[in-house]
Tab-separated table of C-alpha atoms and ligand atoms in Angstrom:
chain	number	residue	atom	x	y	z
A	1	UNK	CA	14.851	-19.609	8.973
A	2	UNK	CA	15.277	-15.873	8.719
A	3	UNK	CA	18.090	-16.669	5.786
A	4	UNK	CA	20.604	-14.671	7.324
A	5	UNK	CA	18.906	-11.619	7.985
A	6	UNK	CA	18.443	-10.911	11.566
A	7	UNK	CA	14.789	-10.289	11.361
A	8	UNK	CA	12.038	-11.440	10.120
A	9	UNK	CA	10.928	-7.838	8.684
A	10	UNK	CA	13.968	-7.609	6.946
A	11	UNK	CA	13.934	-10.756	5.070
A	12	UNK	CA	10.520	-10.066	3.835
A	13	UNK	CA	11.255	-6.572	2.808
A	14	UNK	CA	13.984	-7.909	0.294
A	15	UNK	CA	11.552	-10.808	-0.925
A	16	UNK	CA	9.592	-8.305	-2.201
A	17	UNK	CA	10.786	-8.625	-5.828
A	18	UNK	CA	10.192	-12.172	-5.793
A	19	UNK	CA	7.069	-12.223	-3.934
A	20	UNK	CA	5.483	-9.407	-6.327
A	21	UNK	CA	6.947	-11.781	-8.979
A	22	UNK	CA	5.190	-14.909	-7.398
A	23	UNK	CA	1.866	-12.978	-7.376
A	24	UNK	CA	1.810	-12.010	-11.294
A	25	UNK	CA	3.310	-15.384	-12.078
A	26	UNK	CA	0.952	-17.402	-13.818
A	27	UNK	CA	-1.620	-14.740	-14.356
A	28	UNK	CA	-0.020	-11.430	-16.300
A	29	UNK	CA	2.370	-12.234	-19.275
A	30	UNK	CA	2.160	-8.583	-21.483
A	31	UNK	CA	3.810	-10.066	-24.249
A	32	UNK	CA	1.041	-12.422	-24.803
A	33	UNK	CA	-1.114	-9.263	-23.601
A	34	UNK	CA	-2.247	-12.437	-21.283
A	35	UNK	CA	-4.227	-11.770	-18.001
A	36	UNK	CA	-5.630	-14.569	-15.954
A	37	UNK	CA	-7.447	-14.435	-12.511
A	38	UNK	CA	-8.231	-17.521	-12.058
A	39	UNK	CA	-10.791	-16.618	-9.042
A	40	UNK	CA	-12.573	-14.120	-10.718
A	41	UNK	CA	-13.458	-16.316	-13.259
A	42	UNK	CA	-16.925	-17.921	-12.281
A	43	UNK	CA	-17.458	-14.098	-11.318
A	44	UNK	CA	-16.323	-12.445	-13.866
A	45	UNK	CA	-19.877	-11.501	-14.842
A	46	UNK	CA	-20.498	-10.028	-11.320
A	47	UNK	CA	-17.566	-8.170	-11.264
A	48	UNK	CA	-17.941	-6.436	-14.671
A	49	UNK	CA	-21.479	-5.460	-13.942
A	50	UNK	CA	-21.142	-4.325	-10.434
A	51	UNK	CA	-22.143	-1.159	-10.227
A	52	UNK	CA	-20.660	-0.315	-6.765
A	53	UNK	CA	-17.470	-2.188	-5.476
A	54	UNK	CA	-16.919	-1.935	-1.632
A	55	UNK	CA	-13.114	-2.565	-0.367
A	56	UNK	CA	-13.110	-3.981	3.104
A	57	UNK	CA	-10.039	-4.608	5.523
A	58	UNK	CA	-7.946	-3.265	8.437
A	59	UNK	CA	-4.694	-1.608	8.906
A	60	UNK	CA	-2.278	-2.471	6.306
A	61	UNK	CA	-4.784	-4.188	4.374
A	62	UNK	CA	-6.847	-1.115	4.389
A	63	UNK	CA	-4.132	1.076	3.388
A	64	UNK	CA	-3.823	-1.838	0.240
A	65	UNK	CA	-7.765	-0.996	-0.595
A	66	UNK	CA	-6.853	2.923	-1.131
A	67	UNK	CA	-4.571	2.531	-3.433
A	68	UNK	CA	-7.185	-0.017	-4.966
A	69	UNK	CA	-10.151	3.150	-5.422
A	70	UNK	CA	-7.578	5.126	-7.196
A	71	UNK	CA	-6.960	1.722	-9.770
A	72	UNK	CA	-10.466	0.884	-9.901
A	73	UNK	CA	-11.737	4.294	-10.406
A	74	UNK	CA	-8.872	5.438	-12.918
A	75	UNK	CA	-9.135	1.947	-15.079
A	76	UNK	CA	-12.220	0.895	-14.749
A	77	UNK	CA	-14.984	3.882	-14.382
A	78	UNK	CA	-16.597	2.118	-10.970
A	79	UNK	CA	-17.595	3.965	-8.190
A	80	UNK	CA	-15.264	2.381	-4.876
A	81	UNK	CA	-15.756	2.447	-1.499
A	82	UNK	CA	-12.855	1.865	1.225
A	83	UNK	CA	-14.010	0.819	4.692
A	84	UNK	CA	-12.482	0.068	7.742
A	85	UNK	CA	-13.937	-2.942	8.646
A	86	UNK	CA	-14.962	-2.675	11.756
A	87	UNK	CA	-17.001	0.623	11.041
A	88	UNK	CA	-18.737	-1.438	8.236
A	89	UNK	CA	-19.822	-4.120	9.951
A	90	UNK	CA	-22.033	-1.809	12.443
A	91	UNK	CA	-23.013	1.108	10.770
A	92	UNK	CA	-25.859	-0.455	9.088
A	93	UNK	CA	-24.448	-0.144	5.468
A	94	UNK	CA	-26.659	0.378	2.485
A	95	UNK	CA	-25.266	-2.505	0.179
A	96	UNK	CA	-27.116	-5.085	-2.287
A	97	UNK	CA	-27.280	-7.669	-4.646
A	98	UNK	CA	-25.196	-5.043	-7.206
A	99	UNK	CA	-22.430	-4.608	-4.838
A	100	UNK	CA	-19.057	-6.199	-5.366
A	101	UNK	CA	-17.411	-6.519	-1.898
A	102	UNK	CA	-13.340	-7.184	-1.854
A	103	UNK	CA	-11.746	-8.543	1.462
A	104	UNK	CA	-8.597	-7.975	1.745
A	105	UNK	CA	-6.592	-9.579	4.557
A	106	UNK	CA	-3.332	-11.123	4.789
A	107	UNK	CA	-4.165	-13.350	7.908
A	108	UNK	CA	-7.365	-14.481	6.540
A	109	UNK	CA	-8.270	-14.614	10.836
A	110	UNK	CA	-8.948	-10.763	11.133
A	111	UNK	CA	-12.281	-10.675	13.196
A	112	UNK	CA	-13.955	-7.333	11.877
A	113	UNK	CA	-12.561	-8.222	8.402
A	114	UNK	CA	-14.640	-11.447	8.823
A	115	UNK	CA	-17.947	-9.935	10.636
A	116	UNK	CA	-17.994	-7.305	7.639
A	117	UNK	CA	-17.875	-10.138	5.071
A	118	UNK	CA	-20.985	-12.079	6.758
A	119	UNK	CA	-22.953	-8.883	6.893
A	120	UNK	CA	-22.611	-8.309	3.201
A	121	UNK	CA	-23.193	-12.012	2.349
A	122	UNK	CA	-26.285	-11.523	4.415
A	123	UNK	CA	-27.732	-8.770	1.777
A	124	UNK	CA	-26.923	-10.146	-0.906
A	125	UNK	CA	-23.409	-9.291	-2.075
A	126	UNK	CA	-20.721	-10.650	-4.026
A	127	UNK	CA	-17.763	-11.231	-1.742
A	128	UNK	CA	-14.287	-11.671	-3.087
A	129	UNK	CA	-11.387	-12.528	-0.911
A	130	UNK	CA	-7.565	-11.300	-1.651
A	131	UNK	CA	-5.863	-13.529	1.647
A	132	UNK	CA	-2.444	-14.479	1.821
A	133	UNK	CA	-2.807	-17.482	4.084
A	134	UNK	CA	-3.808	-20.183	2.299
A	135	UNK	CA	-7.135	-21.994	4.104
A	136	UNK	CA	-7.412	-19.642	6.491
A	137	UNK	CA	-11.328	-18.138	7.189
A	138	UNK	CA	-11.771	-15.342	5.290
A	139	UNK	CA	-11.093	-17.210	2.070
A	140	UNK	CA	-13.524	-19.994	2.970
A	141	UNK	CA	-16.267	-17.589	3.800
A	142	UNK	CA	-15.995	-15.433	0.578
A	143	UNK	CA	-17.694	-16.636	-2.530
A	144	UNK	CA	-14.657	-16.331	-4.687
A	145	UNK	CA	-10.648	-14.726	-4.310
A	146	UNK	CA	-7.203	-14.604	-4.931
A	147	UNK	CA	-4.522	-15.546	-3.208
A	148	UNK	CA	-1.910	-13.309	-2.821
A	149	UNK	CA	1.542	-16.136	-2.998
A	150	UNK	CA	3.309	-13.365	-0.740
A	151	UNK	CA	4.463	-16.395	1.382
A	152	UNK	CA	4.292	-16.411	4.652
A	153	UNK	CA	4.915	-13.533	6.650
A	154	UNK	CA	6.238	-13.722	10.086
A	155	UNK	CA	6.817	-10.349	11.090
A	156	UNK	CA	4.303	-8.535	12.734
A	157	UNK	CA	4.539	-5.441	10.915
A	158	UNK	CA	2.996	-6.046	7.140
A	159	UNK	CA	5.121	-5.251	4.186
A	160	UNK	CA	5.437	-8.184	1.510
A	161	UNK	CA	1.619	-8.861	2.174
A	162	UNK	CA	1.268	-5.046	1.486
A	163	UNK	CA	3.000	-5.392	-2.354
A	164	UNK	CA	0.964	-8.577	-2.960
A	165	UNK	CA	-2.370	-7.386	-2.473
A	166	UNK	CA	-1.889	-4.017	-4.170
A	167	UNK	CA	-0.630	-6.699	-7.454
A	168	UNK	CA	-3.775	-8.339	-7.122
A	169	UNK	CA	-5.850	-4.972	-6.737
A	170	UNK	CA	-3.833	-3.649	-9.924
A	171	UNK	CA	-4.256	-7.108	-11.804
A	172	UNK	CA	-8.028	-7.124	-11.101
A	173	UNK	CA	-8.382	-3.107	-11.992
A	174	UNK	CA	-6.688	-3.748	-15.355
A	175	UNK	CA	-8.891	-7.045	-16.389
A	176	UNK	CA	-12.376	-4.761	-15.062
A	177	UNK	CA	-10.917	-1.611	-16.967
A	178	UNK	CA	-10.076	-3.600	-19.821
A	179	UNK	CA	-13.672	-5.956	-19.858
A	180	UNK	CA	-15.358	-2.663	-18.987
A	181	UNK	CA	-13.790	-0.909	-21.959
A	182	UNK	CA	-13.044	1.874	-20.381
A	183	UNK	CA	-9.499	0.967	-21.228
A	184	UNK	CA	-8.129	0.836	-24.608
A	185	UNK	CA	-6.294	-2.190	-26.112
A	186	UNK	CA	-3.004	-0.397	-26.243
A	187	UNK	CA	-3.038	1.381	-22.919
A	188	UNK	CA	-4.169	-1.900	-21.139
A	189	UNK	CA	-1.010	-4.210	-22.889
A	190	UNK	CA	1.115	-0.758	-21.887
A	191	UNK	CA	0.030	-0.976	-17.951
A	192	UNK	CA	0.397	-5.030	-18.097
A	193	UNK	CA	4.338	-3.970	-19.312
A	194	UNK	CA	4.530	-1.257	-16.231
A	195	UNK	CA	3.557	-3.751	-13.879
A	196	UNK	CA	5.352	-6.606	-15.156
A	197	UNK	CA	8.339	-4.780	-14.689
A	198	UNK	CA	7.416	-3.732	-11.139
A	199	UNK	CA	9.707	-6.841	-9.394
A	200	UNK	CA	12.843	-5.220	-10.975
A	201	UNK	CA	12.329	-1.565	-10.246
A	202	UNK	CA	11.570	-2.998	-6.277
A	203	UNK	CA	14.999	-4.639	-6.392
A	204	UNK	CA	16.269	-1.217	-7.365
A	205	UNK	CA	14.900	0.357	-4.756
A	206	UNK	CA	16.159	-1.858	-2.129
A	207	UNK	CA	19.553	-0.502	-3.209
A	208	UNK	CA	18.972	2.232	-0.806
A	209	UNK	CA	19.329	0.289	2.157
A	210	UNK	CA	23.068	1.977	3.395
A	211	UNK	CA	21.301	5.664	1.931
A	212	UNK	CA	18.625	4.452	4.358
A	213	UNK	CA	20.382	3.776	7.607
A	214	UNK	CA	22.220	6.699	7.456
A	215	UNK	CA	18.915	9.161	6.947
A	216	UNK	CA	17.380	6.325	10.226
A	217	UNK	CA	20.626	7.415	11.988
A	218	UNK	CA	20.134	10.877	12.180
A	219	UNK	CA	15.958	10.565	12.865
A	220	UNK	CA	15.746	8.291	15.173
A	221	UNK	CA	15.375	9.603	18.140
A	222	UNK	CA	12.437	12.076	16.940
A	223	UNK	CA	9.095	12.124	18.830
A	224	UNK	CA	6.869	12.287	15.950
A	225	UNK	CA	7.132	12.655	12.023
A	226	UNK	CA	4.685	13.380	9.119
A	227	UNK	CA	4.289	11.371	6.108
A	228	UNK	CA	3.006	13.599	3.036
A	229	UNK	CA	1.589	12.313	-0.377
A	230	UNK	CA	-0.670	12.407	-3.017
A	231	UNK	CA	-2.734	10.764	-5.158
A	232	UNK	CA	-1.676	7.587	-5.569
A	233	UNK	CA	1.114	8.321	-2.534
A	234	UNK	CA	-1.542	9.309	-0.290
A	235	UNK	CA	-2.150	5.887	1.024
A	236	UNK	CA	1.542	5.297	0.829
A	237	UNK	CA	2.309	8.355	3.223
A	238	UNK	CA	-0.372	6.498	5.886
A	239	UNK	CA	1.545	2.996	5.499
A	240	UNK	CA	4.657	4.568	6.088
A	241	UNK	CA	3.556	6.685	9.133
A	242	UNK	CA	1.903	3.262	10.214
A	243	UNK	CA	4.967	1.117	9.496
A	244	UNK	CA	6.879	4.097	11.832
A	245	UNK	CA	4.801	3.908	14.509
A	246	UNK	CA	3.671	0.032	15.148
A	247	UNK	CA	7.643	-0.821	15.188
A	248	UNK	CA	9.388	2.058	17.083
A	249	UNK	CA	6.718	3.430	18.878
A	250	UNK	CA	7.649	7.114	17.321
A	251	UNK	CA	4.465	8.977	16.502
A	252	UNK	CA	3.696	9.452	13.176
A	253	UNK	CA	0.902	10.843	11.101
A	254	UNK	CA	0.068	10.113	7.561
A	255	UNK	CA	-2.068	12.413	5.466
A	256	UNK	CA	-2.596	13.887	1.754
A	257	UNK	CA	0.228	16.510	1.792
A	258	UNK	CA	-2.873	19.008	0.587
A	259	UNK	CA	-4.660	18.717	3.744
A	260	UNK	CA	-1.647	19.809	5.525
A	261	UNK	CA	-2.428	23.537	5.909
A	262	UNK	CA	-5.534	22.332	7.137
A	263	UNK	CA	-4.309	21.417	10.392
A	264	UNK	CA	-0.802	19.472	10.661
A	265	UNK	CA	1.266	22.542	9.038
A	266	UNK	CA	0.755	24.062	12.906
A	267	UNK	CA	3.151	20.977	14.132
A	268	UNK	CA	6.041	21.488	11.761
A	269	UNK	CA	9.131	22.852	13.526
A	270	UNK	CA	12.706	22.734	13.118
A	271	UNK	CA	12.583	19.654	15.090
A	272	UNK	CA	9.774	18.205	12.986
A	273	UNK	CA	11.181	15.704	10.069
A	274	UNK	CA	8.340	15.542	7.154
A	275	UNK	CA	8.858	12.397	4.593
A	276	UNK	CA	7.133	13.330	1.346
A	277	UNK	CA	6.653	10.829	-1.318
A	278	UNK	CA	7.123	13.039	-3.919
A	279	UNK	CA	7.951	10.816	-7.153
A	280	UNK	CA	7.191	12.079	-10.779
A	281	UNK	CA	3.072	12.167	-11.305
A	282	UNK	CA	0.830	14.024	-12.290
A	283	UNK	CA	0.874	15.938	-8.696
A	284	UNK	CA	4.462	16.444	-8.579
A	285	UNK	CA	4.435	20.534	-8.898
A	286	UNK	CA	1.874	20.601	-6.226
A	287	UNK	CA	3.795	18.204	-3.729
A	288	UNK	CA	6.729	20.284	-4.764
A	289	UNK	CA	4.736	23.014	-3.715
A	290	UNK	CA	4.081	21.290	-0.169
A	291	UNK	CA	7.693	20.649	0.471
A	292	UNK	CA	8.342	24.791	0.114
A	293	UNK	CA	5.844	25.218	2.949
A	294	UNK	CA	7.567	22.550	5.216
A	295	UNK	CA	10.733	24.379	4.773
A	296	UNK	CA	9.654	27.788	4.860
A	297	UNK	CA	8.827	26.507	8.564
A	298	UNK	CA	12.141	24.951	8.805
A	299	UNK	CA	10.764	21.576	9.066
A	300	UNK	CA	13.394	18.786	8.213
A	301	UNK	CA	12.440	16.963	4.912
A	302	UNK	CA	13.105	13.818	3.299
A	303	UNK	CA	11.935	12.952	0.404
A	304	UNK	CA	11.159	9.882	-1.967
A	305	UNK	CA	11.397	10.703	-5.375
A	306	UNK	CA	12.480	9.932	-8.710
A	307	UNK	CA	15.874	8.874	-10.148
A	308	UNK	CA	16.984	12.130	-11.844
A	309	UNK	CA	15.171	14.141	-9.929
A	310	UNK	CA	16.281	17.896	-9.316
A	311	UNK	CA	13.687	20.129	-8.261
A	312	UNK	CA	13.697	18.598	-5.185
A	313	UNK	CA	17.095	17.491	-4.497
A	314	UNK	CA	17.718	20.378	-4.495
A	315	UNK	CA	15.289	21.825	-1.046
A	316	UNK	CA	15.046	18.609	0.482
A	317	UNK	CA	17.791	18.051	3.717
A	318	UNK	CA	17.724	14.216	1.813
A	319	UNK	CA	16.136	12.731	-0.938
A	320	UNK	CA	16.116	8.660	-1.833
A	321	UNK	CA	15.598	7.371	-5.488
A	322	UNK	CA	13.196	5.073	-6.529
A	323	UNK	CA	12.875	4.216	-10.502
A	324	UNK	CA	10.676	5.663	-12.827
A	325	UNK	CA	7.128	3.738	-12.391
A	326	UNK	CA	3.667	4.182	-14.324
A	327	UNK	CA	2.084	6.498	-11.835
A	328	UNK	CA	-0.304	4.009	-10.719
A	329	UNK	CA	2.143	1.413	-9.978
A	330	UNK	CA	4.316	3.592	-7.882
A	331	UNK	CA	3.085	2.694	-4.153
A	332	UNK	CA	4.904	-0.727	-4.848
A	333	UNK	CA	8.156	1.018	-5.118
A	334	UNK	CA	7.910	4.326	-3.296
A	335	UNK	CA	6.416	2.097	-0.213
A	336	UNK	CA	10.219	0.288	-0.055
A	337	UNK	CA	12.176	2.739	1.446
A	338	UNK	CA	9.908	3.805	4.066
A	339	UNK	CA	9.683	-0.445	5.090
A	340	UNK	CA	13.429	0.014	5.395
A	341	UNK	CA	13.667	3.580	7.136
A	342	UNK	CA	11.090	2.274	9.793
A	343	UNK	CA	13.035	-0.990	10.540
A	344	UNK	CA	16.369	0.540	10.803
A	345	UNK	CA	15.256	3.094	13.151
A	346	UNK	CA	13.437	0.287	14.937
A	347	UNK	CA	16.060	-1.612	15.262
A	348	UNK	CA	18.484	1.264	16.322
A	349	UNK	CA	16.430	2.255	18.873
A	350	UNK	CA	16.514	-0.997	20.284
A	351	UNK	CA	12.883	-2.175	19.389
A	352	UNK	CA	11.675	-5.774	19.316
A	353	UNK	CA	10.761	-5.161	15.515
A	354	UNK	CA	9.646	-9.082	14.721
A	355	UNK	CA	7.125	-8.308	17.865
A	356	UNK	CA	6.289	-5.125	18.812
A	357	UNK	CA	4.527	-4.693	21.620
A	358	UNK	CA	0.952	-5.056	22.115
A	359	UNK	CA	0.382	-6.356	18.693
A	360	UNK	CA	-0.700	-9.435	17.201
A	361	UNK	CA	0.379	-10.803	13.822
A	362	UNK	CA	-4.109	-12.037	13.565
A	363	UNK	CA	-6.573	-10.224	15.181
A	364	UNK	CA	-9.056	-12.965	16.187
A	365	UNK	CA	-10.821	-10.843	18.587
A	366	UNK	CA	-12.275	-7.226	17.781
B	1	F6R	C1	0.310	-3.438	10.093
B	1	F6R	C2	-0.422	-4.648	10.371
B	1	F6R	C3	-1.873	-4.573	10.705
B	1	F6R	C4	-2.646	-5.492	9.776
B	1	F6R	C5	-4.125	-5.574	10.194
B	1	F6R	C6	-4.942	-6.409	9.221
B	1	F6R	O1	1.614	-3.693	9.759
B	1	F6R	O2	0.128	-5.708	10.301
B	1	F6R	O3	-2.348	-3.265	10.603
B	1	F6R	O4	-2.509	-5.040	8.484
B	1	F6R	O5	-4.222	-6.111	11.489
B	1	F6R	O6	-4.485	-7.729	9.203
B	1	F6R	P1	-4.878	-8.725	8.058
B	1	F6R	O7	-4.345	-8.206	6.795
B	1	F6R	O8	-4.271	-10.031	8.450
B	1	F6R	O9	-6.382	-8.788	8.023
């Protein structure tokens, strides 16, 4: 059941390039410049017009509706709003009949995800659901959704889920951009190429794996560790700090590598290891910048970047390459080494990573 791999996690981390692939299947072909959501359809109209849309989930899920303001916003000119759930659901919300609520949830069971659905159905909203399990509540209590075809995912911690909804997110960014026409013809048929190719540049990245271990070899038995990135890579730096911590219990903070001298830059040490996702964007100098700070402290740094990148190879104690990516697209690469780093330290530490502890693959109860 695990196809010989010895977790769970592990399997689903290499599915990745066919699960992203299963997601876009049947709904983005570039060469036909071809883009079908077949939920959105009947709400098409709603969505295009909207002129707030409010992202709504927990944990992983949440981290998925960041990288979804920075698509919606950049594509498609709407004003986005990501909140946690269960902050939603009682802090008396301003939100109407022009608000455009997405729910995003792999479970389709998570409690606060559902309570913050019901409360915007209640004033009026339109809810869209982006679930992975098939049947499961949240997709029967939204008006409309997409699944996400991830298949099922068995390990606690969230990774192919993760990939999935950010497809759907980038999918649904690039049909409101394009409907919206805030996006031209020929940069909308160049970002349905980018993400087309997205399954192959993942199965690239996963060539890191033995790169991978031997960086988790030498970290894992740190205390804590900072995840750095921006833009785009901001939410990416909290999902791998998450992905750290839920699995082998090592403390780990994500933030946007800016805000670091704002507080965090006081914890960096010579025993401190920093992992910056610091591909090639339009914030590269600056993260480049960042990484100079960490070592002028004598932090430890490891960095995500680039294939071909020098600038910094050449200060970083280790670097991993991911391909080249369309800048927006880049958390569903970049994201795959830090899935593997956290499981191999995980498991090298001796961690139950399938079932960490005091977790729950649905959180039916808030
Ligand atoms: C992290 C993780 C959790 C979930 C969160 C939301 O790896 O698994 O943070 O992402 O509990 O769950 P869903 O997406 O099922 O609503």
């Amino acid at each position: 059941e695990k196809g010989g791999y010895e977790h769970f996690m592990m399997k689903e981390i290499y599915e990745q390039p066919k699960s992203i692939a299963d997601c876009l299947r049947g709904r983005l072909d570039a060469k036909a410049g071809r883009l079908v959501l077949g939920g959105l359809r009947d709400y098409m109209n709603k969505f295009q017009n909207a002129e707030r849309i409010i992202i709504t989930a927990c944990g992983t899920s949440w981290h998925a509706g960041l990288v979804a303001e920075y698509l919606f916003e950049e594509f498609a000119r709407v004003p986005v709003e990501v909140e946690y759930a269960s902050e939603f659901r009682y802090r008396n919300p301003v939100i109407g009949e022009k608000d455009f609520v997405i729910a995003i949830s792999q479970s389709g069971e998570t409690a606060d995800t559902l309570a913050a659905i019901e409360l915007a159905k209640s004033k009026g909203a339109t809810i869209f659901g982006v679930c992975n399990v098939v049947g499961s509540s949240i997709p029967r209590a939204t008006h409309a959704g997409c699944y996400t075809h991830a298949g099922p995912e068995i390990g606690v911690a969230s990774t192919k889920a993760f990939t999935a909804q950010i497809s759907i997110l980038a999918m649904m960014a690039l049909k409101l951009g394009y409907q919206r026409g805030t996006l031209t013809e020929s940069k909308y048929i160049q970002l349905l190429y980018e993400l087309e190719a997205i399954p192959g540049k993942v199965e690239q990245a996963l060539k890191s794996n033995e790169a991978i271990k031997y960086i988790a070899e030498e970290y894992k038995d740190v205390r804590n560790a900072l995840y750095l990135g921006r833009g785009y890579n901001f939410p990416v730096a909290l999902e791998g700090a998450l992905k750290l911590k839920e699995i082998s219990y090592i403390h780990a903070e994500g933030y946007p590598a800016a805000e670091m001298k704002h507080g965090p830059i006081a914890l960096i040490d010579e025993e401190m290891p920093v992992f910056f996702i610091a591909t090639k964007d339009s914030s590269y100098e600056k993260v480049v910048s960042n990484i100079q700070e960490v070592k002028a402290r004598k932090g430890k740094v490891i960095a995500v970047v680039t294939e071909g990148d020098t600038q910094v190879k050449a200060i970083a104690d280790h670097v991993i390459e991911i391909p080249e990516t369309h800048e927006a697209f880049a958390p569903l690469v970049a994201v795959v080494p830090l899935q593997l780093l956290s499981y191999h330290i995980a498991v090298m530490r001796g961690c139950n990573v399938d079932q960490p502890r005091n977790l729950a693959k649905s959180v039916t109860v808030e």
